[in-house]
XYZ file of C-alpha atoms in Angstrom:
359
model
C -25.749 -15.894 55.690
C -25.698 -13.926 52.040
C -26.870 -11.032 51.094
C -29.055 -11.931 47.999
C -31.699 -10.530 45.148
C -34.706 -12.878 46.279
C -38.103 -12.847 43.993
C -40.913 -13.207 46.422
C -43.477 -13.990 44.561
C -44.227 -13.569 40.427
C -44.579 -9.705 39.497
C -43.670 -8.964 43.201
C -40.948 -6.155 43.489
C -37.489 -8.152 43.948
C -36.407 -7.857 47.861
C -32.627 -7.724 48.994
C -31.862 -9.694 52.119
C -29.913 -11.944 53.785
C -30.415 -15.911 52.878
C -29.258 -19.066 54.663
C -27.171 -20.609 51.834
C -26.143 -24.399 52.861
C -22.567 -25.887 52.845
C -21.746 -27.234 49.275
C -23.427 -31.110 49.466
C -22.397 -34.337 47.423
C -21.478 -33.208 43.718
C -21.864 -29.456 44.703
C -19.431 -26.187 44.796
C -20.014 -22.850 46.407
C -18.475 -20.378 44.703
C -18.016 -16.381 45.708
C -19.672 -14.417 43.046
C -16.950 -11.529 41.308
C -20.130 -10.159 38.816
C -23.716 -11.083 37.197
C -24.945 -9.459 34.600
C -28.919 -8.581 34.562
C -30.322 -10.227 31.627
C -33.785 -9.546 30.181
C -34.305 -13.170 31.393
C -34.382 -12.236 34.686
C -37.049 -9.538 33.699
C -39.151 -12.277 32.075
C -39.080 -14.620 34.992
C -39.758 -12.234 37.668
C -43.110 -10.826 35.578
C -44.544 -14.462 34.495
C -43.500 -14.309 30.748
C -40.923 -17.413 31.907
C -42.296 -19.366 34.657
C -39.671 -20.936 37.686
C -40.559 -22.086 41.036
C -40.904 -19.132 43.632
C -40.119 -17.787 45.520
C -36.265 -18.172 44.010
C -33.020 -16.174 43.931
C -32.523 -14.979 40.296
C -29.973 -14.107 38.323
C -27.978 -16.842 36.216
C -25.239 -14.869 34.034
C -21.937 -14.966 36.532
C -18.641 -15.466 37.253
C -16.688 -16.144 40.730
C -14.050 -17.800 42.840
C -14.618 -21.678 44.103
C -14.267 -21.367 47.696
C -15.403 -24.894 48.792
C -16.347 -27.648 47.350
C -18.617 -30.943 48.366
C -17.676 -34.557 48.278
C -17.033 -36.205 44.784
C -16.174 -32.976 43.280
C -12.890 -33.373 41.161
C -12.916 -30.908 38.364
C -12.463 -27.695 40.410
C -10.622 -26.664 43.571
C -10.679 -23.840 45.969
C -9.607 -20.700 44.837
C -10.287 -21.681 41.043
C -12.224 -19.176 38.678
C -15.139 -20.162 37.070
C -17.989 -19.438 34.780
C -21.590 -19.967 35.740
C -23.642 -22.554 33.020
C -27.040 -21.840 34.001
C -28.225 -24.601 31.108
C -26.359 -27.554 32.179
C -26.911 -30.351 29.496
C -27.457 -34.139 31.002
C -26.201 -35.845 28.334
C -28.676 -38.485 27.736
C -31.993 -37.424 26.894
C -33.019 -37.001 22.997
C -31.320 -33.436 22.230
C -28.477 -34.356 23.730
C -27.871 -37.858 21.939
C -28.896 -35.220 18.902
C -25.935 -33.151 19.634
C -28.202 -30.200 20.664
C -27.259 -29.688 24.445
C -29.077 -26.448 24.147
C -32.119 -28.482 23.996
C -31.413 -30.504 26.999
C -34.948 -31.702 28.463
C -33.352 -31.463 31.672
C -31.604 -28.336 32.089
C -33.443 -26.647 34.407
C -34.133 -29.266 36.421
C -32.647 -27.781 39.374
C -34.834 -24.717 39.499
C -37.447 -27.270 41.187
C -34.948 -28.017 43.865
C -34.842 -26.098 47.623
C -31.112 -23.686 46.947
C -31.445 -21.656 50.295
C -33.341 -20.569 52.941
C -34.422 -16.800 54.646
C -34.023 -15.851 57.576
C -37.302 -16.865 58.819
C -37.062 -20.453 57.493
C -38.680 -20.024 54.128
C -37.566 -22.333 50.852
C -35.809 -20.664 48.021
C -35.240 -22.033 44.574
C -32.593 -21.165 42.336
C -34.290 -19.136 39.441
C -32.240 -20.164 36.556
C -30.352 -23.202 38.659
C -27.594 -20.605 39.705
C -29.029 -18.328 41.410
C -25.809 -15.320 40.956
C -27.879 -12.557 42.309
C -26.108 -12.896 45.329
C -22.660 -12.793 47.385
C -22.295 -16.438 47.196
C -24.066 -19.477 45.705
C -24.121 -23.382 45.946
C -24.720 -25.608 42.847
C -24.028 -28.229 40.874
C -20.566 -28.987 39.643
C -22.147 -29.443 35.807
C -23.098 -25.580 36.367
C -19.460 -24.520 36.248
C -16.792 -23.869 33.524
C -13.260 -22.932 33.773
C -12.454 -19.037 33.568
C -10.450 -19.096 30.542
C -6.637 -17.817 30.317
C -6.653 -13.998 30.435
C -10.470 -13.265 30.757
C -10.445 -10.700 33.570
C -12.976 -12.351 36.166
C -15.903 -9.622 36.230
C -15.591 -8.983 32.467
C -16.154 -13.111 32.382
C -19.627 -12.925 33.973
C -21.005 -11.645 30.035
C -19.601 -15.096 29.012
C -22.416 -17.052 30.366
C -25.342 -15.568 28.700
C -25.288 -12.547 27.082
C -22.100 -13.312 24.493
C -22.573 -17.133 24.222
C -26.294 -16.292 23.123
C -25.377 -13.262 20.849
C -22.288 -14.541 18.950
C -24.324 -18.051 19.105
C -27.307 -16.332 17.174
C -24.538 -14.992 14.468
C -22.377 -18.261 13.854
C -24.683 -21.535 14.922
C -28.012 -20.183 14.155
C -27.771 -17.750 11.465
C -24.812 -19.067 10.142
C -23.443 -15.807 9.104
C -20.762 -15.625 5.941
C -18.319 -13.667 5.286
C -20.051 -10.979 2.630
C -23.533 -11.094 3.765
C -25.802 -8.207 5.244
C -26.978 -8.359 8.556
C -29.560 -6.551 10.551
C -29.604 -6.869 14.658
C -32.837 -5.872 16.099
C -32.791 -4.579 20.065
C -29.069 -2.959 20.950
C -29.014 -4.883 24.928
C -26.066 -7.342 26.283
C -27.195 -9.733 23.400
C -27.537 -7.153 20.645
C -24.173 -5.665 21.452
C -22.539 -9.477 21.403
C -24.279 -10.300 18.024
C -22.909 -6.763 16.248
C -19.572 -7.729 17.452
C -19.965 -11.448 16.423
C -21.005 -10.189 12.598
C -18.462 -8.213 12.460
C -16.167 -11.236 13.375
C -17.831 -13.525 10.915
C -16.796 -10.870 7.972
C -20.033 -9.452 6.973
C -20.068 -6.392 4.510
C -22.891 -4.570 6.137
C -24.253 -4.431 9.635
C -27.334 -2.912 10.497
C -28.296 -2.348 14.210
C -32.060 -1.342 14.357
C -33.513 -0.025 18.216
C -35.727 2.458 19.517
C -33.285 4.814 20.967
C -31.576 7.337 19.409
C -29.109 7.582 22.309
C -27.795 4.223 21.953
C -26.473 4.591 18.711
C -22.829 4.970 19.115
C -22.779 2.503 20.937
C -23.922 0.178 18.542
C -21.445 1.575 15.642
C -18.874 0.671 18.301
C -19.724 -3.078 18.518
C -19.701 -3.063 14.544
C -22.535 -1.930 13.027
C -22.130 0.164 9.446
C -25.325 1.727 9.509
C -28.172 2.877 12.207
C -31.619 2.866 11.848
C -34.369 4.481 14.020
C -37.637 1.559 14.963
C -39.967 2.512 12.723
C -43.217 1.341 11.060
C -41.067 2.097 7.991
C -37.967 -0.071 9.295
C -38.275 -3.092 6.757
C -38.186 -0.148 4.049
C -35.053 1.562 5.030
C -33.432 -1.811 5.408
C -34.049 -3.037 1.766
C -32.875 0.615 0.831
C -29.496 0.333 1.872
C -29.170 -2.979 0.646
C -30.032 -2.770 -3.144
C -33.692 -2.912 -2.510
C -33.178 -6.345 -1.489
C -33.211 -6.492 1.748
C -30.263 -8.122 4.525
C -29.159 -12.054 3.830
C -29.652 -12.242 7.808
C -31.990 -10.554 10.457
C -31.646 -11.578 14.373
C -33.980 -10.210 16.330
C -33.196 -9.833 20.592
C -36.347 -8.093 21.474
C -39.207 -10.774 21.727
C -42.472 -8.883 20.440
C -44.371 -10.032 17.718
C -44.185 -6.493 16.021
C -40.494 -6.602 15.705
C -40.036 -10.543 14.890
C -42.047 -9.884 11.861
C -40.509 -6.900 10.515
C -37.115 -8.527 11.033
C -38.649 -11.247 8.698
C -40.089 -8.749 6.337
C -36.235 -6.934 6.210
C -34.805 -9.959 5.090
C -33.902 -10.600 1.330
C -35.809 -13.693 -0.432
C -34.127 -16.952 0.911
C -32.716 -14.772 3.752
C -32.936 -15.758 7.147
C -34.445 -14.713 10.452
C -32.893 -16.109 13.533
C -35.191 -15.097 16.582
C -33.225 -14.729 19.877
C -35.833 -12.033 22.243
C -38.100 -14.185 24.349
C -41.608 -12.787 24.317
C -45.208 -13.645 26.098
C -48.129 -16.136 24.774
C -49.631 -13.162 24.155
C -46.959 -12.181 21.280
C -49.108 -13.650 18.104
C -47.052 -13.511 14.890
C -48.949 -14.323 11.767
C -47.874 -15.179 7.957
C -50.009 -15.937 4.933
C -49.359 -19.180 3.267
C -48.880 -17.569 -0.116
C -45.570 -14.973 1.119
C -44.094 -18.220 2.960
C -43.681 -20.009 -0.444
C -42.832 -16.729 -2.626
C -40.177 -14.913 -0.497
C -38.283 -18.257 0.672
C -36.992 -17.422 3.740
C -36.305 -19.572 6.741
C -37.558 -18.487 10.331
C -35.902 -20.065 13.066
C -35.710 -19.611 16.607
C -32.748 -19.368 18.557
C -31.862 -21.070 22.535
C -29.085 -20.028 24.359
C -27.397 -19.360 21.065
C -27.467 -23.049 19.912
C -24.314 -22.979 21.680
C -22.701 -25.745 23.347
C -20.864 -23.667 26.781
C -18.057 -25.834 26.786
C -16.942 -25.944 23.355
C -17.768 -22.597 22.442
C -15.751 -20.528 25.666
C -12.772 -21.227 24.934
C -13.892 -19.846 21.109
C -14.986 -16.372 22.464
C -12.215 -16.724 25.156
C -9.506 -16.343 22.071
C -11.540 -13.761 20.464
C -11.314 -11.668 23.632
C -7.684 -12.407 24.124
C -6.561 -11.263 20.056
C -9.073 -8.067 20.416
C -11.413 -8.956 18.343
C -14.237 -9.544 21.112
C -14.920 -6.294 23.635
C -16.744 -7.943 27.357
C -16.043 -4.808 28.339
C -17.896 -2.390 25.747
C -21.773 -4.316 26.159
C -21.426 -2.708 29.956
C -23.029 0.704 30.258
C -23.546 0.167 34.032
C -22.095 -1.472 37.182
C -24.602 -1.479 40.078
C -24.617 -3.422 43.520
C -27.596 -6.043 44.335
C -30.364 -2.711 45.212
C -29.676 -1.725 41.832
C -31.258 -4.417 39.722
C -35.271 -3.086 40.521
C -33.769 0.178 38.359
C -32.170 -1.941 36.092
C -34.902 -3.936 35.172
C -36.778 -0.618 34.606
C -34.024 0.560 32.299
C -34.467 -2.487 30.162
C -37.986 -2.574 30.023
C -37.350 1.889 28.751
C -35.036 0.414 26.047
C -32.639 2.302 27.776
C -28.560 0.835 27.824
C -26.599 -1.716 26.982
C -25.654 -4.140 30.163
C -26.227 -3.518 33.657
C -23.846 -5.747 35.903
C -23.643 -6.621 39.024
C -20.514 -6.275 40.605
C -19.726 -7.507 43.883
């Protein structure tokens, strides 16, 4: 038994408790978690916006210690430290013959699969396939990576998500050169990775745009060069401190239509908008045909950072190691497993950077 953060049912309060988690099968590794971060993912899944088999232990940005492994397993061992892949990519379907693994039509897969059990007998699914809200956790070998040379374990957990996804949005999306303007809308985990991956891409000007005040210096800290207030005037005060023309690259983290289309209206003609914040049905953002053609820009959206995990860690890894990448600065908070309900609350005030979870 493990203690773990189980969802009971969608928009149900999350409930701490103790889970029957099986010994590693065929193809399979349990692995002690060290930290996992609290995403807005987890947010989304637990009120509907993203939909998973329930109930289901969330939580799917981590990094731990192997401590057994099943039959057939070959590419870790016991003891080994490792970073959770929550988007495992199969390798065969259409994406991935593509080259886009972050399109894999069979990623999540596993969430349909039975991960645990409570105490009274009842099935649990693995939210995001990893299910790191918890002490320990059992899954697939394909949901592992190596902890890279140096990377302090707990700092590693940010690897997984919130860094791969940020500095993804910056290099493989967005394409970011060295020169250009940038603005970064929402100043979370992913926010905080994307300032620091413009800054690392060389571009002149970085503009971090949130609703808080308070988070600020923070955001000059990851890189950005100027601040700016959300505003109904924020697309203005963007093209004024960049010539009146407005950044070469906008990438929004938030998710609501209100803020997807002012990071679109903040970007210069034949900029681009790279859309990373994963918002409802209900988040309707309209264009007329006639601005579409006249200002030329390109509106794309953005999964998992367009990143392919294994390539791209060791990447970040050596950007940690010469100082050029901080894990440590997106974390404004270190909580245990009863302190992801306040979390949660935190991100849904616009309040912090990343909470983790350190065990």
């Amino acid at each position: 038994m493990v203690r773990a953060a189980v969802l009971p049912a969608v928009g149900a309060p999350l409930e701490v408790t103790d889970i029957d988690l099986p010994d590693p099968g065929p193809g399979q590794v349990r692995v002690r978690l060290a930290a996992a971060g609290v995403c807005h993912s987890d947010l989304s899944l637990s009120n509907g916006t993203m939909r998973v088999p329930v109930p289901a232990v969330l939580g799917h940005e981590g990094a731990g210690t192997v401590v057994a492994v099943g039959e057939g397993v070959t590419g870790v061992a016991p003891g080994a430290g490792v970073v959770l892949n929550w988007a495992p990519s199969c390798g065969d379907c259409h994406a991935c013959a593509l080259g886009e693994v972050w399109l894999c039509a069979n990623a999540l897969n596993g969430a349909a699969g039975v991960h645990a059990r409570t105490a009274d007998g009842t099935d649990l699914h693995p939210g995001l396939n990893v299910a790191a809200f918890a002490e320990e956790t059992v899954i697939p070998e394909s949901c592992l990576l190596p902890l890279p040379d140096g990377i302090p374990l707990t700092d590693a957990a940010l690897l997984g998500c919130a860094v791969l996804t940020g500095y993804g949005a910056v290099h493989h999306s967005a394409r970011v050169r060295e020169g250009e303007t940038v603005a970064v809308y929402g100043v979370g985990g992913v926010g905080l990775a994307a300032l620091q991956a413009a800054r690392i891409a060389g571009a002149s000007k970085i503009v971090a745009v949130d609703v808080s005040p308070e988070k600020e210096e923070l955001a000059r800290a990851a890189g950005a060069t100027d601040y700016v207030i959300a505003s109904e005037n924020t697309a203005r005060e963007i093209r004024g401190l960049t010539g009146r023309q407005g950044v070469d690259v906008a990438v929004e983290c938030v998710g609501r239509a209100s803020t997807i289309r002012t990071a679109w209206d903040s970007t210069r003609r034949g900029g681009r908008t790279t859309v990373v914040g994963i918002g409802g049905k209900d988040q309707q953002v309209t264009f007329n045909a006639l601005e579409i053609f006249h200002w030329g820009r390109t509106l794309a959206g953005c999964v998992y950072g367009n990143s392919n995990p294994a390539e791209d860690l060791p990447v970040l890894a050596e950007h940690v190691r010469a100082g050029r990448l901080d894990l440590g600065m997106l974390v404004t908070e270190r909580i245990a497993l009863d302190g992801i309900p306040a979390a949660f609350d935190n991100m849904l005030a616009g309040k912090g950077g990343r909470a983790l979870v350190v065990f």
